[in-house]
Short mmCIF file of N, CA and C in Angstrom, two decimals:
data_model
loop_
_atom_site.label_atom_id
_atom_site.label_comp_id
_atom_site.label_asym_id
_atom_site.label_seq_id
_atom_site.Cartn_x
_atom_site.Cartn_y
_atom_site.Cartn_z
N MET A 687 92.35 20.30 127.43
CA MET A 687 91.51 20.59 128.58
C MET A 687 91.95 19.78 129.81
N GLN A 688 92.20 18.48 129.60
CA GLN A 688 92.63 17.62 130.69
C GLN A 688 93.94 18.12 131.30
N GLN A 689 94.89 18.53 130.45
CA GLN A 689 96.17 19.02 130.93
C GLN A 689 95.99 20.32 131.72
N LYS A 690 95.09 21.18 131.26
CA LYS A 690 94.83 22.44 131.95
C LYS A 690 94.27 22.19 133.35
N ASN A 691 93.32 21.26 133.49
CA ASN A 691 92.77 20.92 134.80
C ASN A 691 93.82 20.30 135.70
N THR A 692 94.66 19.45 135.13
CA THR A 692 95.74 18.85 135.91
C THR A 692 96.70 19.92 136.41
N THR A 693 97.02 20.86 135.56
CA THR A 693 97.91 21.96 135.96
C THR A 693 97.29 22.78 137.09
N LYS A 694 96.00 23.06 136.98
CA LYS A 694 95.31 23.81 138.05
C LYS A 694 95.34 23.05 139.37
N LEU A 695 95.08 21.75 139.31
CA LEU A 695 95.08 20.93 140.53
C LEU A 695 96.46 20.88 141.17
N VAL A 696 97.47 20.64 140.35
CA VAL A 696 98.84 20.54 140.88
C VAL A 696 99.29 21.90 141.44
N THR A 697 99.03 22.97 140.70
CA THR A 697 99.41 24.30 141.16
C THR A 697 98.72 24.63 142.48
N SER A 698 97.45 24.32 142.57
CA SER A 698 96.70 24.59 143.80
C SER A 698 97.23 23.76 144.96
N GLY A 699 97.52 22.49 144.69
CA GLY A 699 98.08 21.63 145.75
C GLY A 699 99.41 22.15 146.26
N VAL A 700 100.25 22.58 145.34
CA VAL A 700 101.56 23.13 145.75
C VAL A 700 101.37 24.41 146.56
N MET A 701 100.45 25.26 146.12
CA MET A 701 100.22 26.52 146.84
C MET A 701 99.60 26.28 148.21
N ILE A 702 98.72 25.30 148.33
CA ILE A 702 98.16 24.96 149.65
C ILE A 702 99.29 24.47 150.57
N ALA A 703 100.15 23.62 150.04
CA ALA A 703 101.28 23.12 150.84
C ALA A 703 102.21 24.26 151.24
N LEU A 704 102.50 25.17 150.29
CA LEU A 704 103.36 26.31 150.60
C LEU A 704 102.72 27.20 151.67
N ALA A 705 101.42 27.45 151.54
CA ALA A 705 100.72 28.26 152.53
C ALA A 705 100.75 27.59 153.91
N ALA A 706 100.60 26.28 153.94
CA ALA A 706 100.63 25.55 155.21
C ALA A 706 102.00 25.66 155.87
N VAL A 707 103.05 25.50 155.08
CA VAL A 707 104.41 25.63 155.62
C VAL A 707 104.67 27.06 156.11
N LEU A 708 104.27 28.05 155.31
CA LEU A 708 104.46 29.44 155.71
C LEU A 708 103.66 29.79 156.97
N SER A 709 102.52 29.12 157.17
CA SER A 709 101.72 29.40 158.37
C SER A 709 102.42 28.91 159.64
N LEU A 710 103.37 28.02 159.49
CA LEU A 710 104.14 27.54 160.65
C LEU A 710 105.24 28.52 161.05
N ILE A 711 105.59 29.44 160.16
CA ILE A 711 106.63 30.43 160.44
C ILE A 711 105.92 31.67 160.98
N LYS A 712 105.86 31.76 162.28
CA LYS A 712 105.11 32.81 162.94
C LYS A 712 106.03 33.94 163.38
N VAL A 713 105.69 35.16 162.97
CA VAL A 713 106.41 36.34 163.43
C VAL A 713 106.06 36.56 164.90
N TRP A 714 104.77 36.48 165.21
CA TRP A 714 104.31 36.40 166.59
C TRP A 714 102.94 35.76 166.62
N ALA A 715 102.62 35.16 167.77
CA ALA A 715 101.35 34.45 167.93
C ALA A 715 100.58 35.03 169.10
N MET A 716 99.28 35.06 168.94
CA MET A 716 98.39 35.55 169.99
C MET A 716 98.06 34.39 170.94
N PRO A 717 97.72 34.69 172.19
CA PRO A 717 97.51 33.62 173.18
C PRO A 717 96.29 32.73 172.90
N LEU A 718 95.25 33.24 172.29
CA LEU A 718 94.04 32.46 172.02
C LEU A 718 93.86 32.20 170.53
N GLY A 719 94.94 32.05 169.83
CA GLY A 719 94.87 31.80 168.40
C GLY A 719 95.06 33.08 167.60
N GLY A 720 95.44 32.90 166.36
CA GLY A 720 95.75 34.02 165.50
C GLY A 720 97.22 34.35 165.59
N SER A 721 97.81 34.66 164.45
CA SER A 721 99.24 35.00 164.45
C SER A 721 99.58 35.76 163.18
N VAL A 722 100.71 36.42 163.25
CA VAL A 722 101.29 37.06 162.07
C VAL A 722 102.28 36.04 161.52
N THR A 723 102.06 35.62 160.27
CA THR A 723 102.90 34.59 159.68
C THR A 723 103.74 35.18 158.56
N LEU A 724 104.58 34.33 158.01
CA LEU A 724 105.42 34.74 156.89
C LEU A 724 104.63 34.60 155.60
N LEU A 725 103.66 35.50 155.39
CA LEU A 725 102.91 35.60 154.14
C LEU A 725 102.14 34.33 153.78
N SER A 726 101.58 33.67 154.79
CA SER A 726 100.93 32.39 154.53
C SER A 726 99.67 32.48 153.67
N MET A 727 99.03 33.62 153.63
CA MET A 727 97.81 33.75 152.82
C MET A 727 98.12 34.05 151.35
N LEU A 728 99.29 34.55 151.08
CA LEU A 728 99.63 34.97 149.73
C LEU A 728 99.51 33.86 148.68
N PRO A 729 99.99 32.64 148.94
CA PRO A 729 99.84 31.59 147.92
C PRO A 729 98.37 31.29 147.58
N ILE A 730 97.50 31.32 148.58
CA ILE A 730 96.09 31.06 148.33
C ILE A 730 95.47 32.20 147.53
N LEU A 731 95.82 33.42 147.87
CA LEU A 731 95.34 34.58 147.13
C LEU A 731 95.82 34.55 145.68
N MET A 732 97.04 34.08 145.48
CA MET A 732 97.59 34.01 144.12
C MET A 732 96.81 33.02 143.25
N ILE A 733 96.33 31.94 143.84
CA ILE A 733 95.51 30.98 143.08
C ILE A 733 94.24 31.67 142.59
N SER A 734 93.61 32.43 143.47
CA SER A 734 92.39 33.14 143.08
C SER A 734 92.67 34.19 142.00
N LEU A 735 93.81 34.85 142.10
CA LEU A 735 94.18 35.84 141.08
C LEU A 735 94.45 35.16 139.74
N ARG A 736 95.05 34.00 139.79
CA ARG A 736 95.39 33.32 138.53
C ARG A 736 94.20 32.62 137.88
N TYR A 737 93.42 31.91 138.70
CA TYR A 737 92.36 31.06 138.13
C TYR A 737 90.95 31.57 138.36
N GLY A 738 90.79 32.64 139.10
CA GLY A 738 89.46 33.19 139.31
C GLY A 738 88.87 32.84 140.67
N VAL A 739 87.77 33.48 140.96
CA VAL A 739 87.15 33.36 142.28
C VAL A 739 86.61 31.96 142.54
N ARG A 740 85.97 31.36 141.57
CA ARG A 740 85.39 30.02 141.80
C ARG A 740 86.48 29.02 142.21
N TRP A 741 87.55 28.98 141.43
CA TRP A 741 88.64 28.06 141.75
C TRP A 741 89.34 28.52 143.04
N GLY A 742 89.40 29.81 143.24
CA GLY A 742 89.98 30.35 144.47
C GLY A 742 89.23 29.90 145.71
N PHE A 743 87.89 29.87 145.62
CA PHE A 743 87.09 29.41 146.76
C PHE A 743 87.33 27.93 147.04
N VAL A 744 87.41 27.13 146.02
CA VAL A 744 87.67 25.70 146.21
C VAL A 744 89.01 25.51 146.91
N THR A 745 90.02 26.21 146.41
CA THR A 745 91.36 26.11 146.98
C THR A 745 91.40 26.62 148.41
N SER A 746 90.77 27.75 148.66
CA SER A 746 90.82 28.33 150.01
C SER A 746 90.03 27.49 151.00
N LEU A 747 88.96 26.85 150.58
CA LEU A 747 88.23 25.96 151.49
C LEU A 747 89.06 24.71 151.82
N LEU A 748 89.77 24.20 150.83
CA LEU A 748 90.68 23.07 151.11
C LEU A 748 91.78 23.51 152.08
N TYR A 749 92.27 24.71 151.89
CA TYR A 749 93.29 25.23 152.81
C TYR A 749 92.70 25.38 154.21
N ALA A 750 91.45 25.79 154.32
CA ALA A 750 90.79 25.90 155.63
C ALA A 750 90.77 24.55 156.34
N VAL A 751 90.48 23.50 155.60
CA VAL A 751 90.46 22.15 156.18
C VAL A 751 91.87 21.76 156.64
N VAL A 752 92.87 22.07 155.82
CA VAL A 752 94.26 21.79 156.21
C VAL A 752 94.60 22.53 157.51
N GLN A 753 94.19 23.79 157.62
CA GLN A 753 94.46 24.56 158.83
C GLN A 753 93.76 23.96 160.05
N ILE A 754 92.55 23.47 159.87
CA ILE A 754 91.83 22.83 160.98
C ILE A 754 92.64 21.64 161.49
N PHE A 755 93.10 20.79 160.57
CA PHE A 755 93.85 19.62 160.99
C PHE A 755 95.19 19.99 161.61
N MET A 756 95.82 21.04 161.10
CA MET A 756 97.10 21.47 161.67
C MET A 756 96.93 22.03 163.09
N ASP A 757 95.79 22.67 163.36
CA ASP A 757 95.55 23.30 164.66
C ASP A 757 94.67 22.47 165.59
N LEU A 758 94.31 21.28 165.19
CA LEU A 758 93.34 20.49 165.94
C LEU A 758 93.75 20.25 167.39
N GLY A 759 95.02 19.96 167.62
CA GLY A 759 95.49 19.72 168.99
C GLY A 759 95.27 20.93 169.89
N GLY A 760 95.61 22.09 169.38
CA GLY A 760 95.41 23.32 170.15
C GLY A 760 93.94 23.60 170.38
N LEU A 761 93.14 23.39 169.37
CA LEU A 761 91.70 23.63 169.50
C LEU A 761 91.08 22.73 170.56
N MET A 762 91.52 21.49 170.60
CA MET A 762 90.96 20.53 171.55
C MET A 762 91.38 20.86 172.98
N SER A 763 92.47 21.59 173.16
CA SER A 763 92.98 21.86 174.50
C SER A 763 92.37 23.10 175.15
N TRP A 764 91.54 23.85 174.44
CA TRP A 764 91.01 25.09 174.99
C TRP A 764 89.81 24.89 175.90
N GLY A 765 89.29 23.69 176.00
CA GLY A 765 88.16 23.42 176.88
C GLY A 765 86.86 24.07 176.45
N MET A 766 86.64 24.19 175.16
CA MET A 766 85.41 24.80 174.67
C MET A 766 84.26 23.81 174.72
N THR A 767 83.06 24.33 174.82
CA THR A 767 81.87 23.49 174.72
C THR A 767 81.71 23.06 173.27
N PRO A 768 80.92 22.03 173.01
CA PRO A 768 80.72 21.62 171.62
C PRO A 768 80.19 22.76 170.74
N LEU A 769 79.30 23.57 171.26
CA LEU A 769 78.74 24.67 170.47
C LEU A 769 79.80 25.73 170.15
N THR A 770 80.61 26.10 171.13
CA THR A 770 81.66 27.09 170.85
C THR A 770 82.74 26.51 169.95
N TRP A 771 82.98 25.20 170.06
CA TRP A 771 83.96 24.55 169.20
C TRP A 771 83.50 24.61 167.75
N VAL A 772 82.23 24.34 167.52
CA VAL A 772 81.68 24.42 166.16
C VAL A 772 81.73 25.86 165.66
N GLY A 773 81.38 26.82 166.52
CA GLY A 773 81.46 28.24 166.14
C GLY A 773 82.86 28.64 165.75
N CYS A 774 83.83 28.16 166.50
CA CYS A 774 85.24 28.44 166.20
C CYS A 774 85.62 27.84 164.85
N LEU A 775 85.23 26.60 164.60
CA LEU A 775 85.56 25.96 163.33
C LEU A 775 84.94 26.71 162.16
N VAL A 776 83.69 27.13 162.32
CA VAL A 776 83.00 27.82 161.23
C VAL A 776 83.60 29.20 160.98
N PHE A 777 83.70 30.03 162.04
CA PHE A 777 84.11 31.42 161.85
C PHE A 777 85.62 31.62 161.76
N ASP A 778 86.39 30.86 162.54
CA ASP A 778 87.83 31.08 162.56
C ASP A 778 88.59 30.24 161.53
N TYR A 779 87.92 29.28 160.93
CA TYR A 779 88.59 28.44 159.95
C TYR A 779 87.85 28.42 158.61
N LEU A 780 86.69 27.80 158.56
CA LEU A 780 86.02 27.62 157.27
C LEU A 780 85.69 28.94 156.59
N LEU A 781 85.09 29.87 157.32
CA LEU A 781 84.78 31.17 156.71
C LEU A 781 86.03 32.04 156.57
N ALA A 782 86.82 32.10 157.63
CA ALA A 782 87.98 33.01 157.62
C ALA A 782 88.98 32.65 156.52
N TYR A 783 89.31 31.38 156.40
CA TYR A 783 90.26 30.98 155.36
C TYR A 783 89.55 30.78 154.02
N GLY A 784 88.31 30.31 154.08
CA GLY A 784 87.55 30.08 152.85
C GLY A 784 87.29 31.35 152.06
N ILE A 785 87.18 32.47 152.75
CA ILE A 785 86.88 33.74 152.08
C ILE A 785 88.08 34.27 151.29
N LEU A 786 89.25 33.73 151.52
CA LEU A 786 90.43 34.18 150.77
C LEU A 786 90.26 33.98 149.27
N GLY A 787 89.37 33.07 148.90
CA GLY A 787 89.13 32.81 147.49
C GLY A 787 88.56 34.00 146.73
N ILE A 788 88.03 34.97 147.44
CA ILE A 788 87.47 36.15 146.78
C ILE A 788 88.57 37.10 146.29
N GLY A 789 89.81 36.82 146.65
CA GLY A 789 90.93 37.69 146.30
C GLY A 789 91.05 38.00 144.81
N GLY A 790 90.56 37.14 143.96
CA GLY A 790 90.68 37.36 142.52
C GLY A 790 89.49 38.06 141.89
N ILE A 791 88.61 38.62 142.70
CA ILE A 791 87.38 39.20 142.19
C ILE A 791 87.62 40.36 141.21
N PHE A 792 88.69 41.11 141.41
CA PHE A 792 89.00 42.24 140.52
C PHE A 792 90.23 41.95 139.66
N ARG A 793 90.50 40.70 139.40
CA ARG A 793 91.75 40.31 138.73
C ARG A 793 91.89 40.86 137.32
N ASN A 794 90.81 41.25 136.69
CA ASN A 794 90.88 41.81 135.34
C ASN A 794 91.17 43.31 135.34
N LYS A 795 91.40 43.89 136.47
CA LYS A 795 91.64 45.34 136.59
C LYS A 795 93.11 45.68 136.81
N GLY A 796 94.00 44.75 136.57
CA GLY A 796 95.43 45.01 136.72
C GLY A 796 95.88 45.03 138.17
N ILE A 797 97.00 45.68 138.41
CA ILE A 797 97.60 45.68 139.75
C ILE A 797 96.65 46.29 140.78
N LYS A 798 95.95 47.36 140.43
CA LYS A 798 94.99 47.95 141.37
C LYS A 798 93.90 46.95 141.73
N GLY A 799 93.48 46.18 140.77
CA GLY A 799 92.48 45.14 141.03
C GLY A 799 93.02 44.04 141.91
N TYR A 800 94.28 43.65 141.68
CA TYR A 800 94.89 42.61 142.52
C TYR A 800 94.93 43.08 143.97
N ILE A 801 95.42 44.30 144.17
CA ILE A 801 95.56 44.84 145.52
C ILE A 801 94.18 45.00 146.17
N SER A 802 93.21 45.47 145.39
CA SER A 802 91.85 45.62 145.93
C SER A 802 91.26 44.28 146.33
N GLY A 803 91.45 43.26 145.51
CA GLY A 803 90.94 41.93 145.83
C GLY A 803 91.60 41.33 147.05
N ILE A 804 92.92 41.47 147.13
CA ILE A 804 93.64 40.96 148.30
C ILE A 804 93.17 41.69 149.56
N THR A 805 93.03 43.00 149.47
CA THR A 805 92.58 43.78 150.63
C THR A 805 91.17 43.36 151.04
N LEU A 806 90.28 43.21 150.08
CA LEU A 806 88.91 42.79 150.38
C LEU A 806 88.90 41.43 151.06
N ALA A 807 89.65 40.49 150.52
CA ALA A 807 89.69 39.14 151.10
C ALA A 807 90.18 39.18 152.54
N MET A 808 91.19 39.97 152.80
CA MET A 808 91.74 40.00 154.15
C MET A 808 90.83 40.76 155.12
N ILE A 809 90.14 41.77 154.64
CA ILE A 809 89.17 42.47 155.48
C ILE A 809 88.02 41.53 155.83
N LEU A 810 87.56 40.76 154.86
CA LEU A 810 86.50 39.80 155.13
C LEU A 810 86.97 38.71 156.10
N ARG A 811 88.23 38.31 155.98
CA ARG A 811 88.78 37.35 156.95
C ARG A 811 88.77 37.96 158.34
N PHE A 812 89.19 39.22 158.45
CA PHE A 812 89.15 39.90 159.75
C PHE A 812 87.73 39.92 160.31
N LEU A 813 86.74 40.23 159.46
CA LEU A 813 85.35 40.28 159.92
C LEU A 813 84.88 38.92 160.45
N SER A 814 85.31 37.86 159.81
CA SER A 814 84.96 36.53 160.29
C SER A 814 85.55 36.28 161.67
N HIS A 815 86.82 36.65 161.86
CA HIS A 815 87.45 36.51 163.18
C HIS A 815 86.79 37.44 164.19
N PHE A 816 86.39 38.63 163.75
CA PHE A 816 85.70 39.58 164.63
C PHE A 816 84.39 38.97 165.15
N ILE A 817 83.62 38.36 164.26
CA ILE A 817 82.37 37.72 164.67
C ILE A 817 82.66 36.61 165.68
N SER A 818 83.65 35.81 165.40
CA SER A 818 84.02 34.74 166.32
C SER A 818 84.44 35.31 167.67
N GLY A 819 85.25 36.35 167.64
CA GLY A 819 85.70 36.96 168.90
C GLY A 819 84.56 37.56 169.69
N SER A 820 83.56 38.09 169.00
CA SER A 820 82.42 38.72 169.65
C SER A 820 81.43 37.71 170.22
N ILE A 821 81.40 36.52 169.62
CA ILE A 821 80.42 35.52 170.04
C ILE A 821 81.10 34.36 170.78
N VAL A 822 81.98 33.66 170.06
CA VAL A 822 82.59 32.45 170.60
C VAL A 822 83.58 32.75 171.72
N PHE A 823 84.41 33.75 171.52
CA PHE A 823 85.46 34.04 172.50
C PHE A 823 85.11 35.19 173.44
N ALA A 824 83.85 35.57 173.49
CA ALA A 824 83.42 36.66 174.37
C ALA A 824 83.70 36.35 175.83
N VAL A 825 83.74 35.08 176.20
CA VAL A 825 84.00 34.71 177.60
C VAL A 825 85.40 35.10 178.05
N TRP A 826 86.31 35.30 177.10
CA TRP A 826 87.67 35.69 177.44
C TRP A 826 87.87 37.21 177.42
N CYS A 827 86.80 37.94 177.19
CA CYS A 827 86.87 39.40 177.17
C CYS A 827 87.22 39.90 178.58
N PRO A 828 88.26 40.73 178.70
CA PRO A 828 88.62 41.25 180.02
C PRO A 828 87.46 42.04 180.66
N GLU A 829 87.37 41.93 181.96
CA GLU A 829 86.31 42.64 182.68
C GLU A 829 86.42 44.14 182.45
N GLY A 830 85.28 44.75 182.17
CA GLY A 830 85.23 46.18 181.93
C GLY A 830 85.40 46.58 180.47
N TRP A 831 85.73 45.62 179.61
CA TRP A 831 85.89 45.90 178.18
C TRP A 831 84.58 45.64 177.45
N ASN A 832 84.33 46.40 176.43
CA ASN A 832 83.24 46.11 175.52
C ASN A 832 83.67 44.93 174.66
N VAL A 833 82.83 43.91 174.53
CA VAL A 833 83.22 42.68 173.83
C VAL A 833 83.55 42.94 172.35
N TYR A 834 82.88 43.89 171.74
CA TYR A 834 83.15 44.18 170.33
C TYR A 834 84.50 44.88 170.18
N TRP A 835 84.77 45.81 171.07
CA TRP A 835 86.05 46.51 171.05
C TRP A 835 87.18 45.53 171.32
N TYR A 836 86.95 44.61 172.25
CA TYR A 836 87.93 43.56 172.55
C TYR A 836 88.23 42.74 171.30
N SER A 837 87.18 42.35 170.56
CA SER A 837 87.36 41.54 169.37
C SER A 837 88.11 42.31 168.28
N VAL A 838 87.78 43.59 168.12
CA VAL A 838 88.49 44.43 167.13
C VAL A 838 89.97 44.51 167.50
N CYS A 839 90.26 44.79 168.76
CA CYS A 839 91.66 44.93 169.20
C CYS A 839 92.43 43.62 169.09
N TYR A 840 91.83 42.55 169.58
CA TYR A 840 92.52 41.26 169.57
C TYR A 840 92.80 40.81 168.14
N ASN A 841 91.76 40.78 167.31
CA ASN A 841 91.94 40.28 165.94
C ASN A 841 92.69 41.27 165.06
N GLY A 842 92.54 42.54 165.32
CA GLY A 842 93.29 43.55 164.58
C GLY A 842 94.78 43.50 164.88
N ALA A 843 95.14 43.03 166.07
CA ALA A 843 96.55 42.98 166.47
C ALA A 843 97.37 42.05 165.58
N TYR A 844 96.75 41.05 165.00
CA TYR A 844 97.50 40.19 164.08
C TYR A 844 97.04 40.35 162.63
N MET A 845 95.77 40.68 162.41
CA MET A 845 95.29 40.79 161.02
C MET A 845 95.80 42.05 160.33
N LEU A 846 95.92 43.16 161.03
CA LEU A 846 96.42 44.38 160.40
C LEU A 846 97.87 44.21 159.94
N PRO A 847 98.77 43.72 160.81
CA PRO A 847 100.14 43.48 160.30
C PRO A 847 100.17 42.45 159.17
N GLU A 848 99.35 41.42 159.28
CA GLU A 848 99.31 40.40 158.22
C GLU A 848 98.87 41.04 156.89
N LEU A 849 97.88 41.92 156.94
CA LEU A 849 97.42 42.64 155.75
C LEU A 849 98.54 43.51 155.18
N ILE A 850 99.19 44.26 156.03
CA ILE A 850 100.26 45.16 155.57
C ILE A 850 101.40 44.37 154.94
N PHE A 851 101.85 43.31 155.60
CA PHE A 851 102.96 42.50 155.07
C PHE A 851 102.57 41.85 153.74
N THR A 852 101.34 41.36 153.66
CA THR A 852 100.88 40.71 152.43
C THR A 852 100.79 41.70 151.28
N LEU A 853 100.29 42.89 151.57
CA LEU A 853 100.21 43.91 150.52
C LEU A 853 101.59 44.36 150.04
N ILE A 854 102.51 44.55 150.97
CA ILE A 854 103.87 44.94 150.59
C ILE A 854 104.51 43.85 149.71
N ALA A 855 104.39 42.60 150.14
CA ALA A 855 104.97 41.50 149.36
C ALA A 855 104.30 41.41 147.99
N SER A 856 102.99 41.61 147.96
CA SER A 856 102.26 41.56 146.68
C SER A 856 102.74 42.64 145.73
N LEU A 857 102.87 43.84 146.26
CA LEU A 857 103.34 44.95 145.41
C LEU A 857 104.74 44.67 144.86
N LEU A 858 105.60 44.12 145.69
CA LEU A 858 106.95 43.79 145.23
C LEU A 858 106.91 42.70 144.16
N LEU A 859 106.09 41.68 144.38
CA LEU A 859 105.98 40.60 143.40
C LEU A 859 105.37 41.07 142.08
N PHE A 860 104.35 41.93 142.16
CA PHE A 860 103.68 42.40 140.95
C PHE A 860 104.59 43.28 140.09
N ARG A 861 105.66 43.77 140.67
CA ARG A 861 106.61 44.57 139.89
C ARG A 861 107.47 43.69 138.99
N LEU A 862 107.53 42.41 139.28
CA LEU A 862 108.35 41.49 138.50
C LEU A 862 107.57 41.04 137.26
N PRO A 863 108.13 41.27 136.06
CA PRO A 863 107.42 40.87 134.84
C PRO A 863 107.10 39.37 134.80
N ALA A 864 108.01 38.54 135.29
CA ALA A 864 107.77 37.09 135.27
C ALA A 864 106.58 36.72 136.16
N PHE A 865 106.45 37.42 137.25
CA PHE A 865 105.32 37.14 138.16
C PHE A 865 104.00 37.60 137.54
N ARG A 866 103.99 38.75 136.92
CA ARG A 866 102.78 39.22 136.25
C ARG A 866 102.36 38.26 135.15
N LYS A 867 103.35 37.73 134.44
CA LYS A 867 103.06 36.76 133.39
C LYS A 867 102.47 35.50 134.00
N LEU A 868 102.97 35.08 135.13
CA LEU A 868 102.46 33.90 135.82
C LEU A 868 101.00 34.07 136.21
N ILE A 869 100.66 35.24 136.71
CA ILE A 869 99.27 35.53 137.12
C ILE A 869 98.35 35.56 135.91
N HIS A 870 98.83 36.11 134.81
CA HIS A 870 98.00 36.21 133.61
C HIS A 870 97.95 34.92 132.80
N GLN A 871 98.69 33.91 133.21
CA GLN A 871 98.78 32.61 132.54
C GLN A 871 99.49 32.78 131.25
#
């Protein structure tokens, strides 16, 4: 039992570190935060697929904290009020990254379950960013735009490609017998 917990901790730590490094490799970045990265969410989603939703949530929340610290300088430079700063931390970090832990919810349903869980997690992440964009970042909405439409367009511009790239990479990985064995322990 002790060895199993140690393995889970070490694996999760390595995957958090890998996700953090991959988040630095940006395909493109949006001006007010958000970017398409080199599959940075995939390692966190894999933890949830391997160890389940509960462990996935713990890992994804730790990853959210890592992301906050990595982006702290940029966050401090935006000139937000304390209330909007807290809203940004909650919706754009803690909830958005923390929800990735749900990726393993259908892990017992095979490849279709993996893909469904990953898709659900990323859609929920988008919704968290959408809420933030509609409330916290509404002041940056261009004149004449509906704030909700603005949030859908802005957050969809990076979340949709991120979803597509992550799903493609997942499908390719799931085709490998060694990877499927890794997920099934």
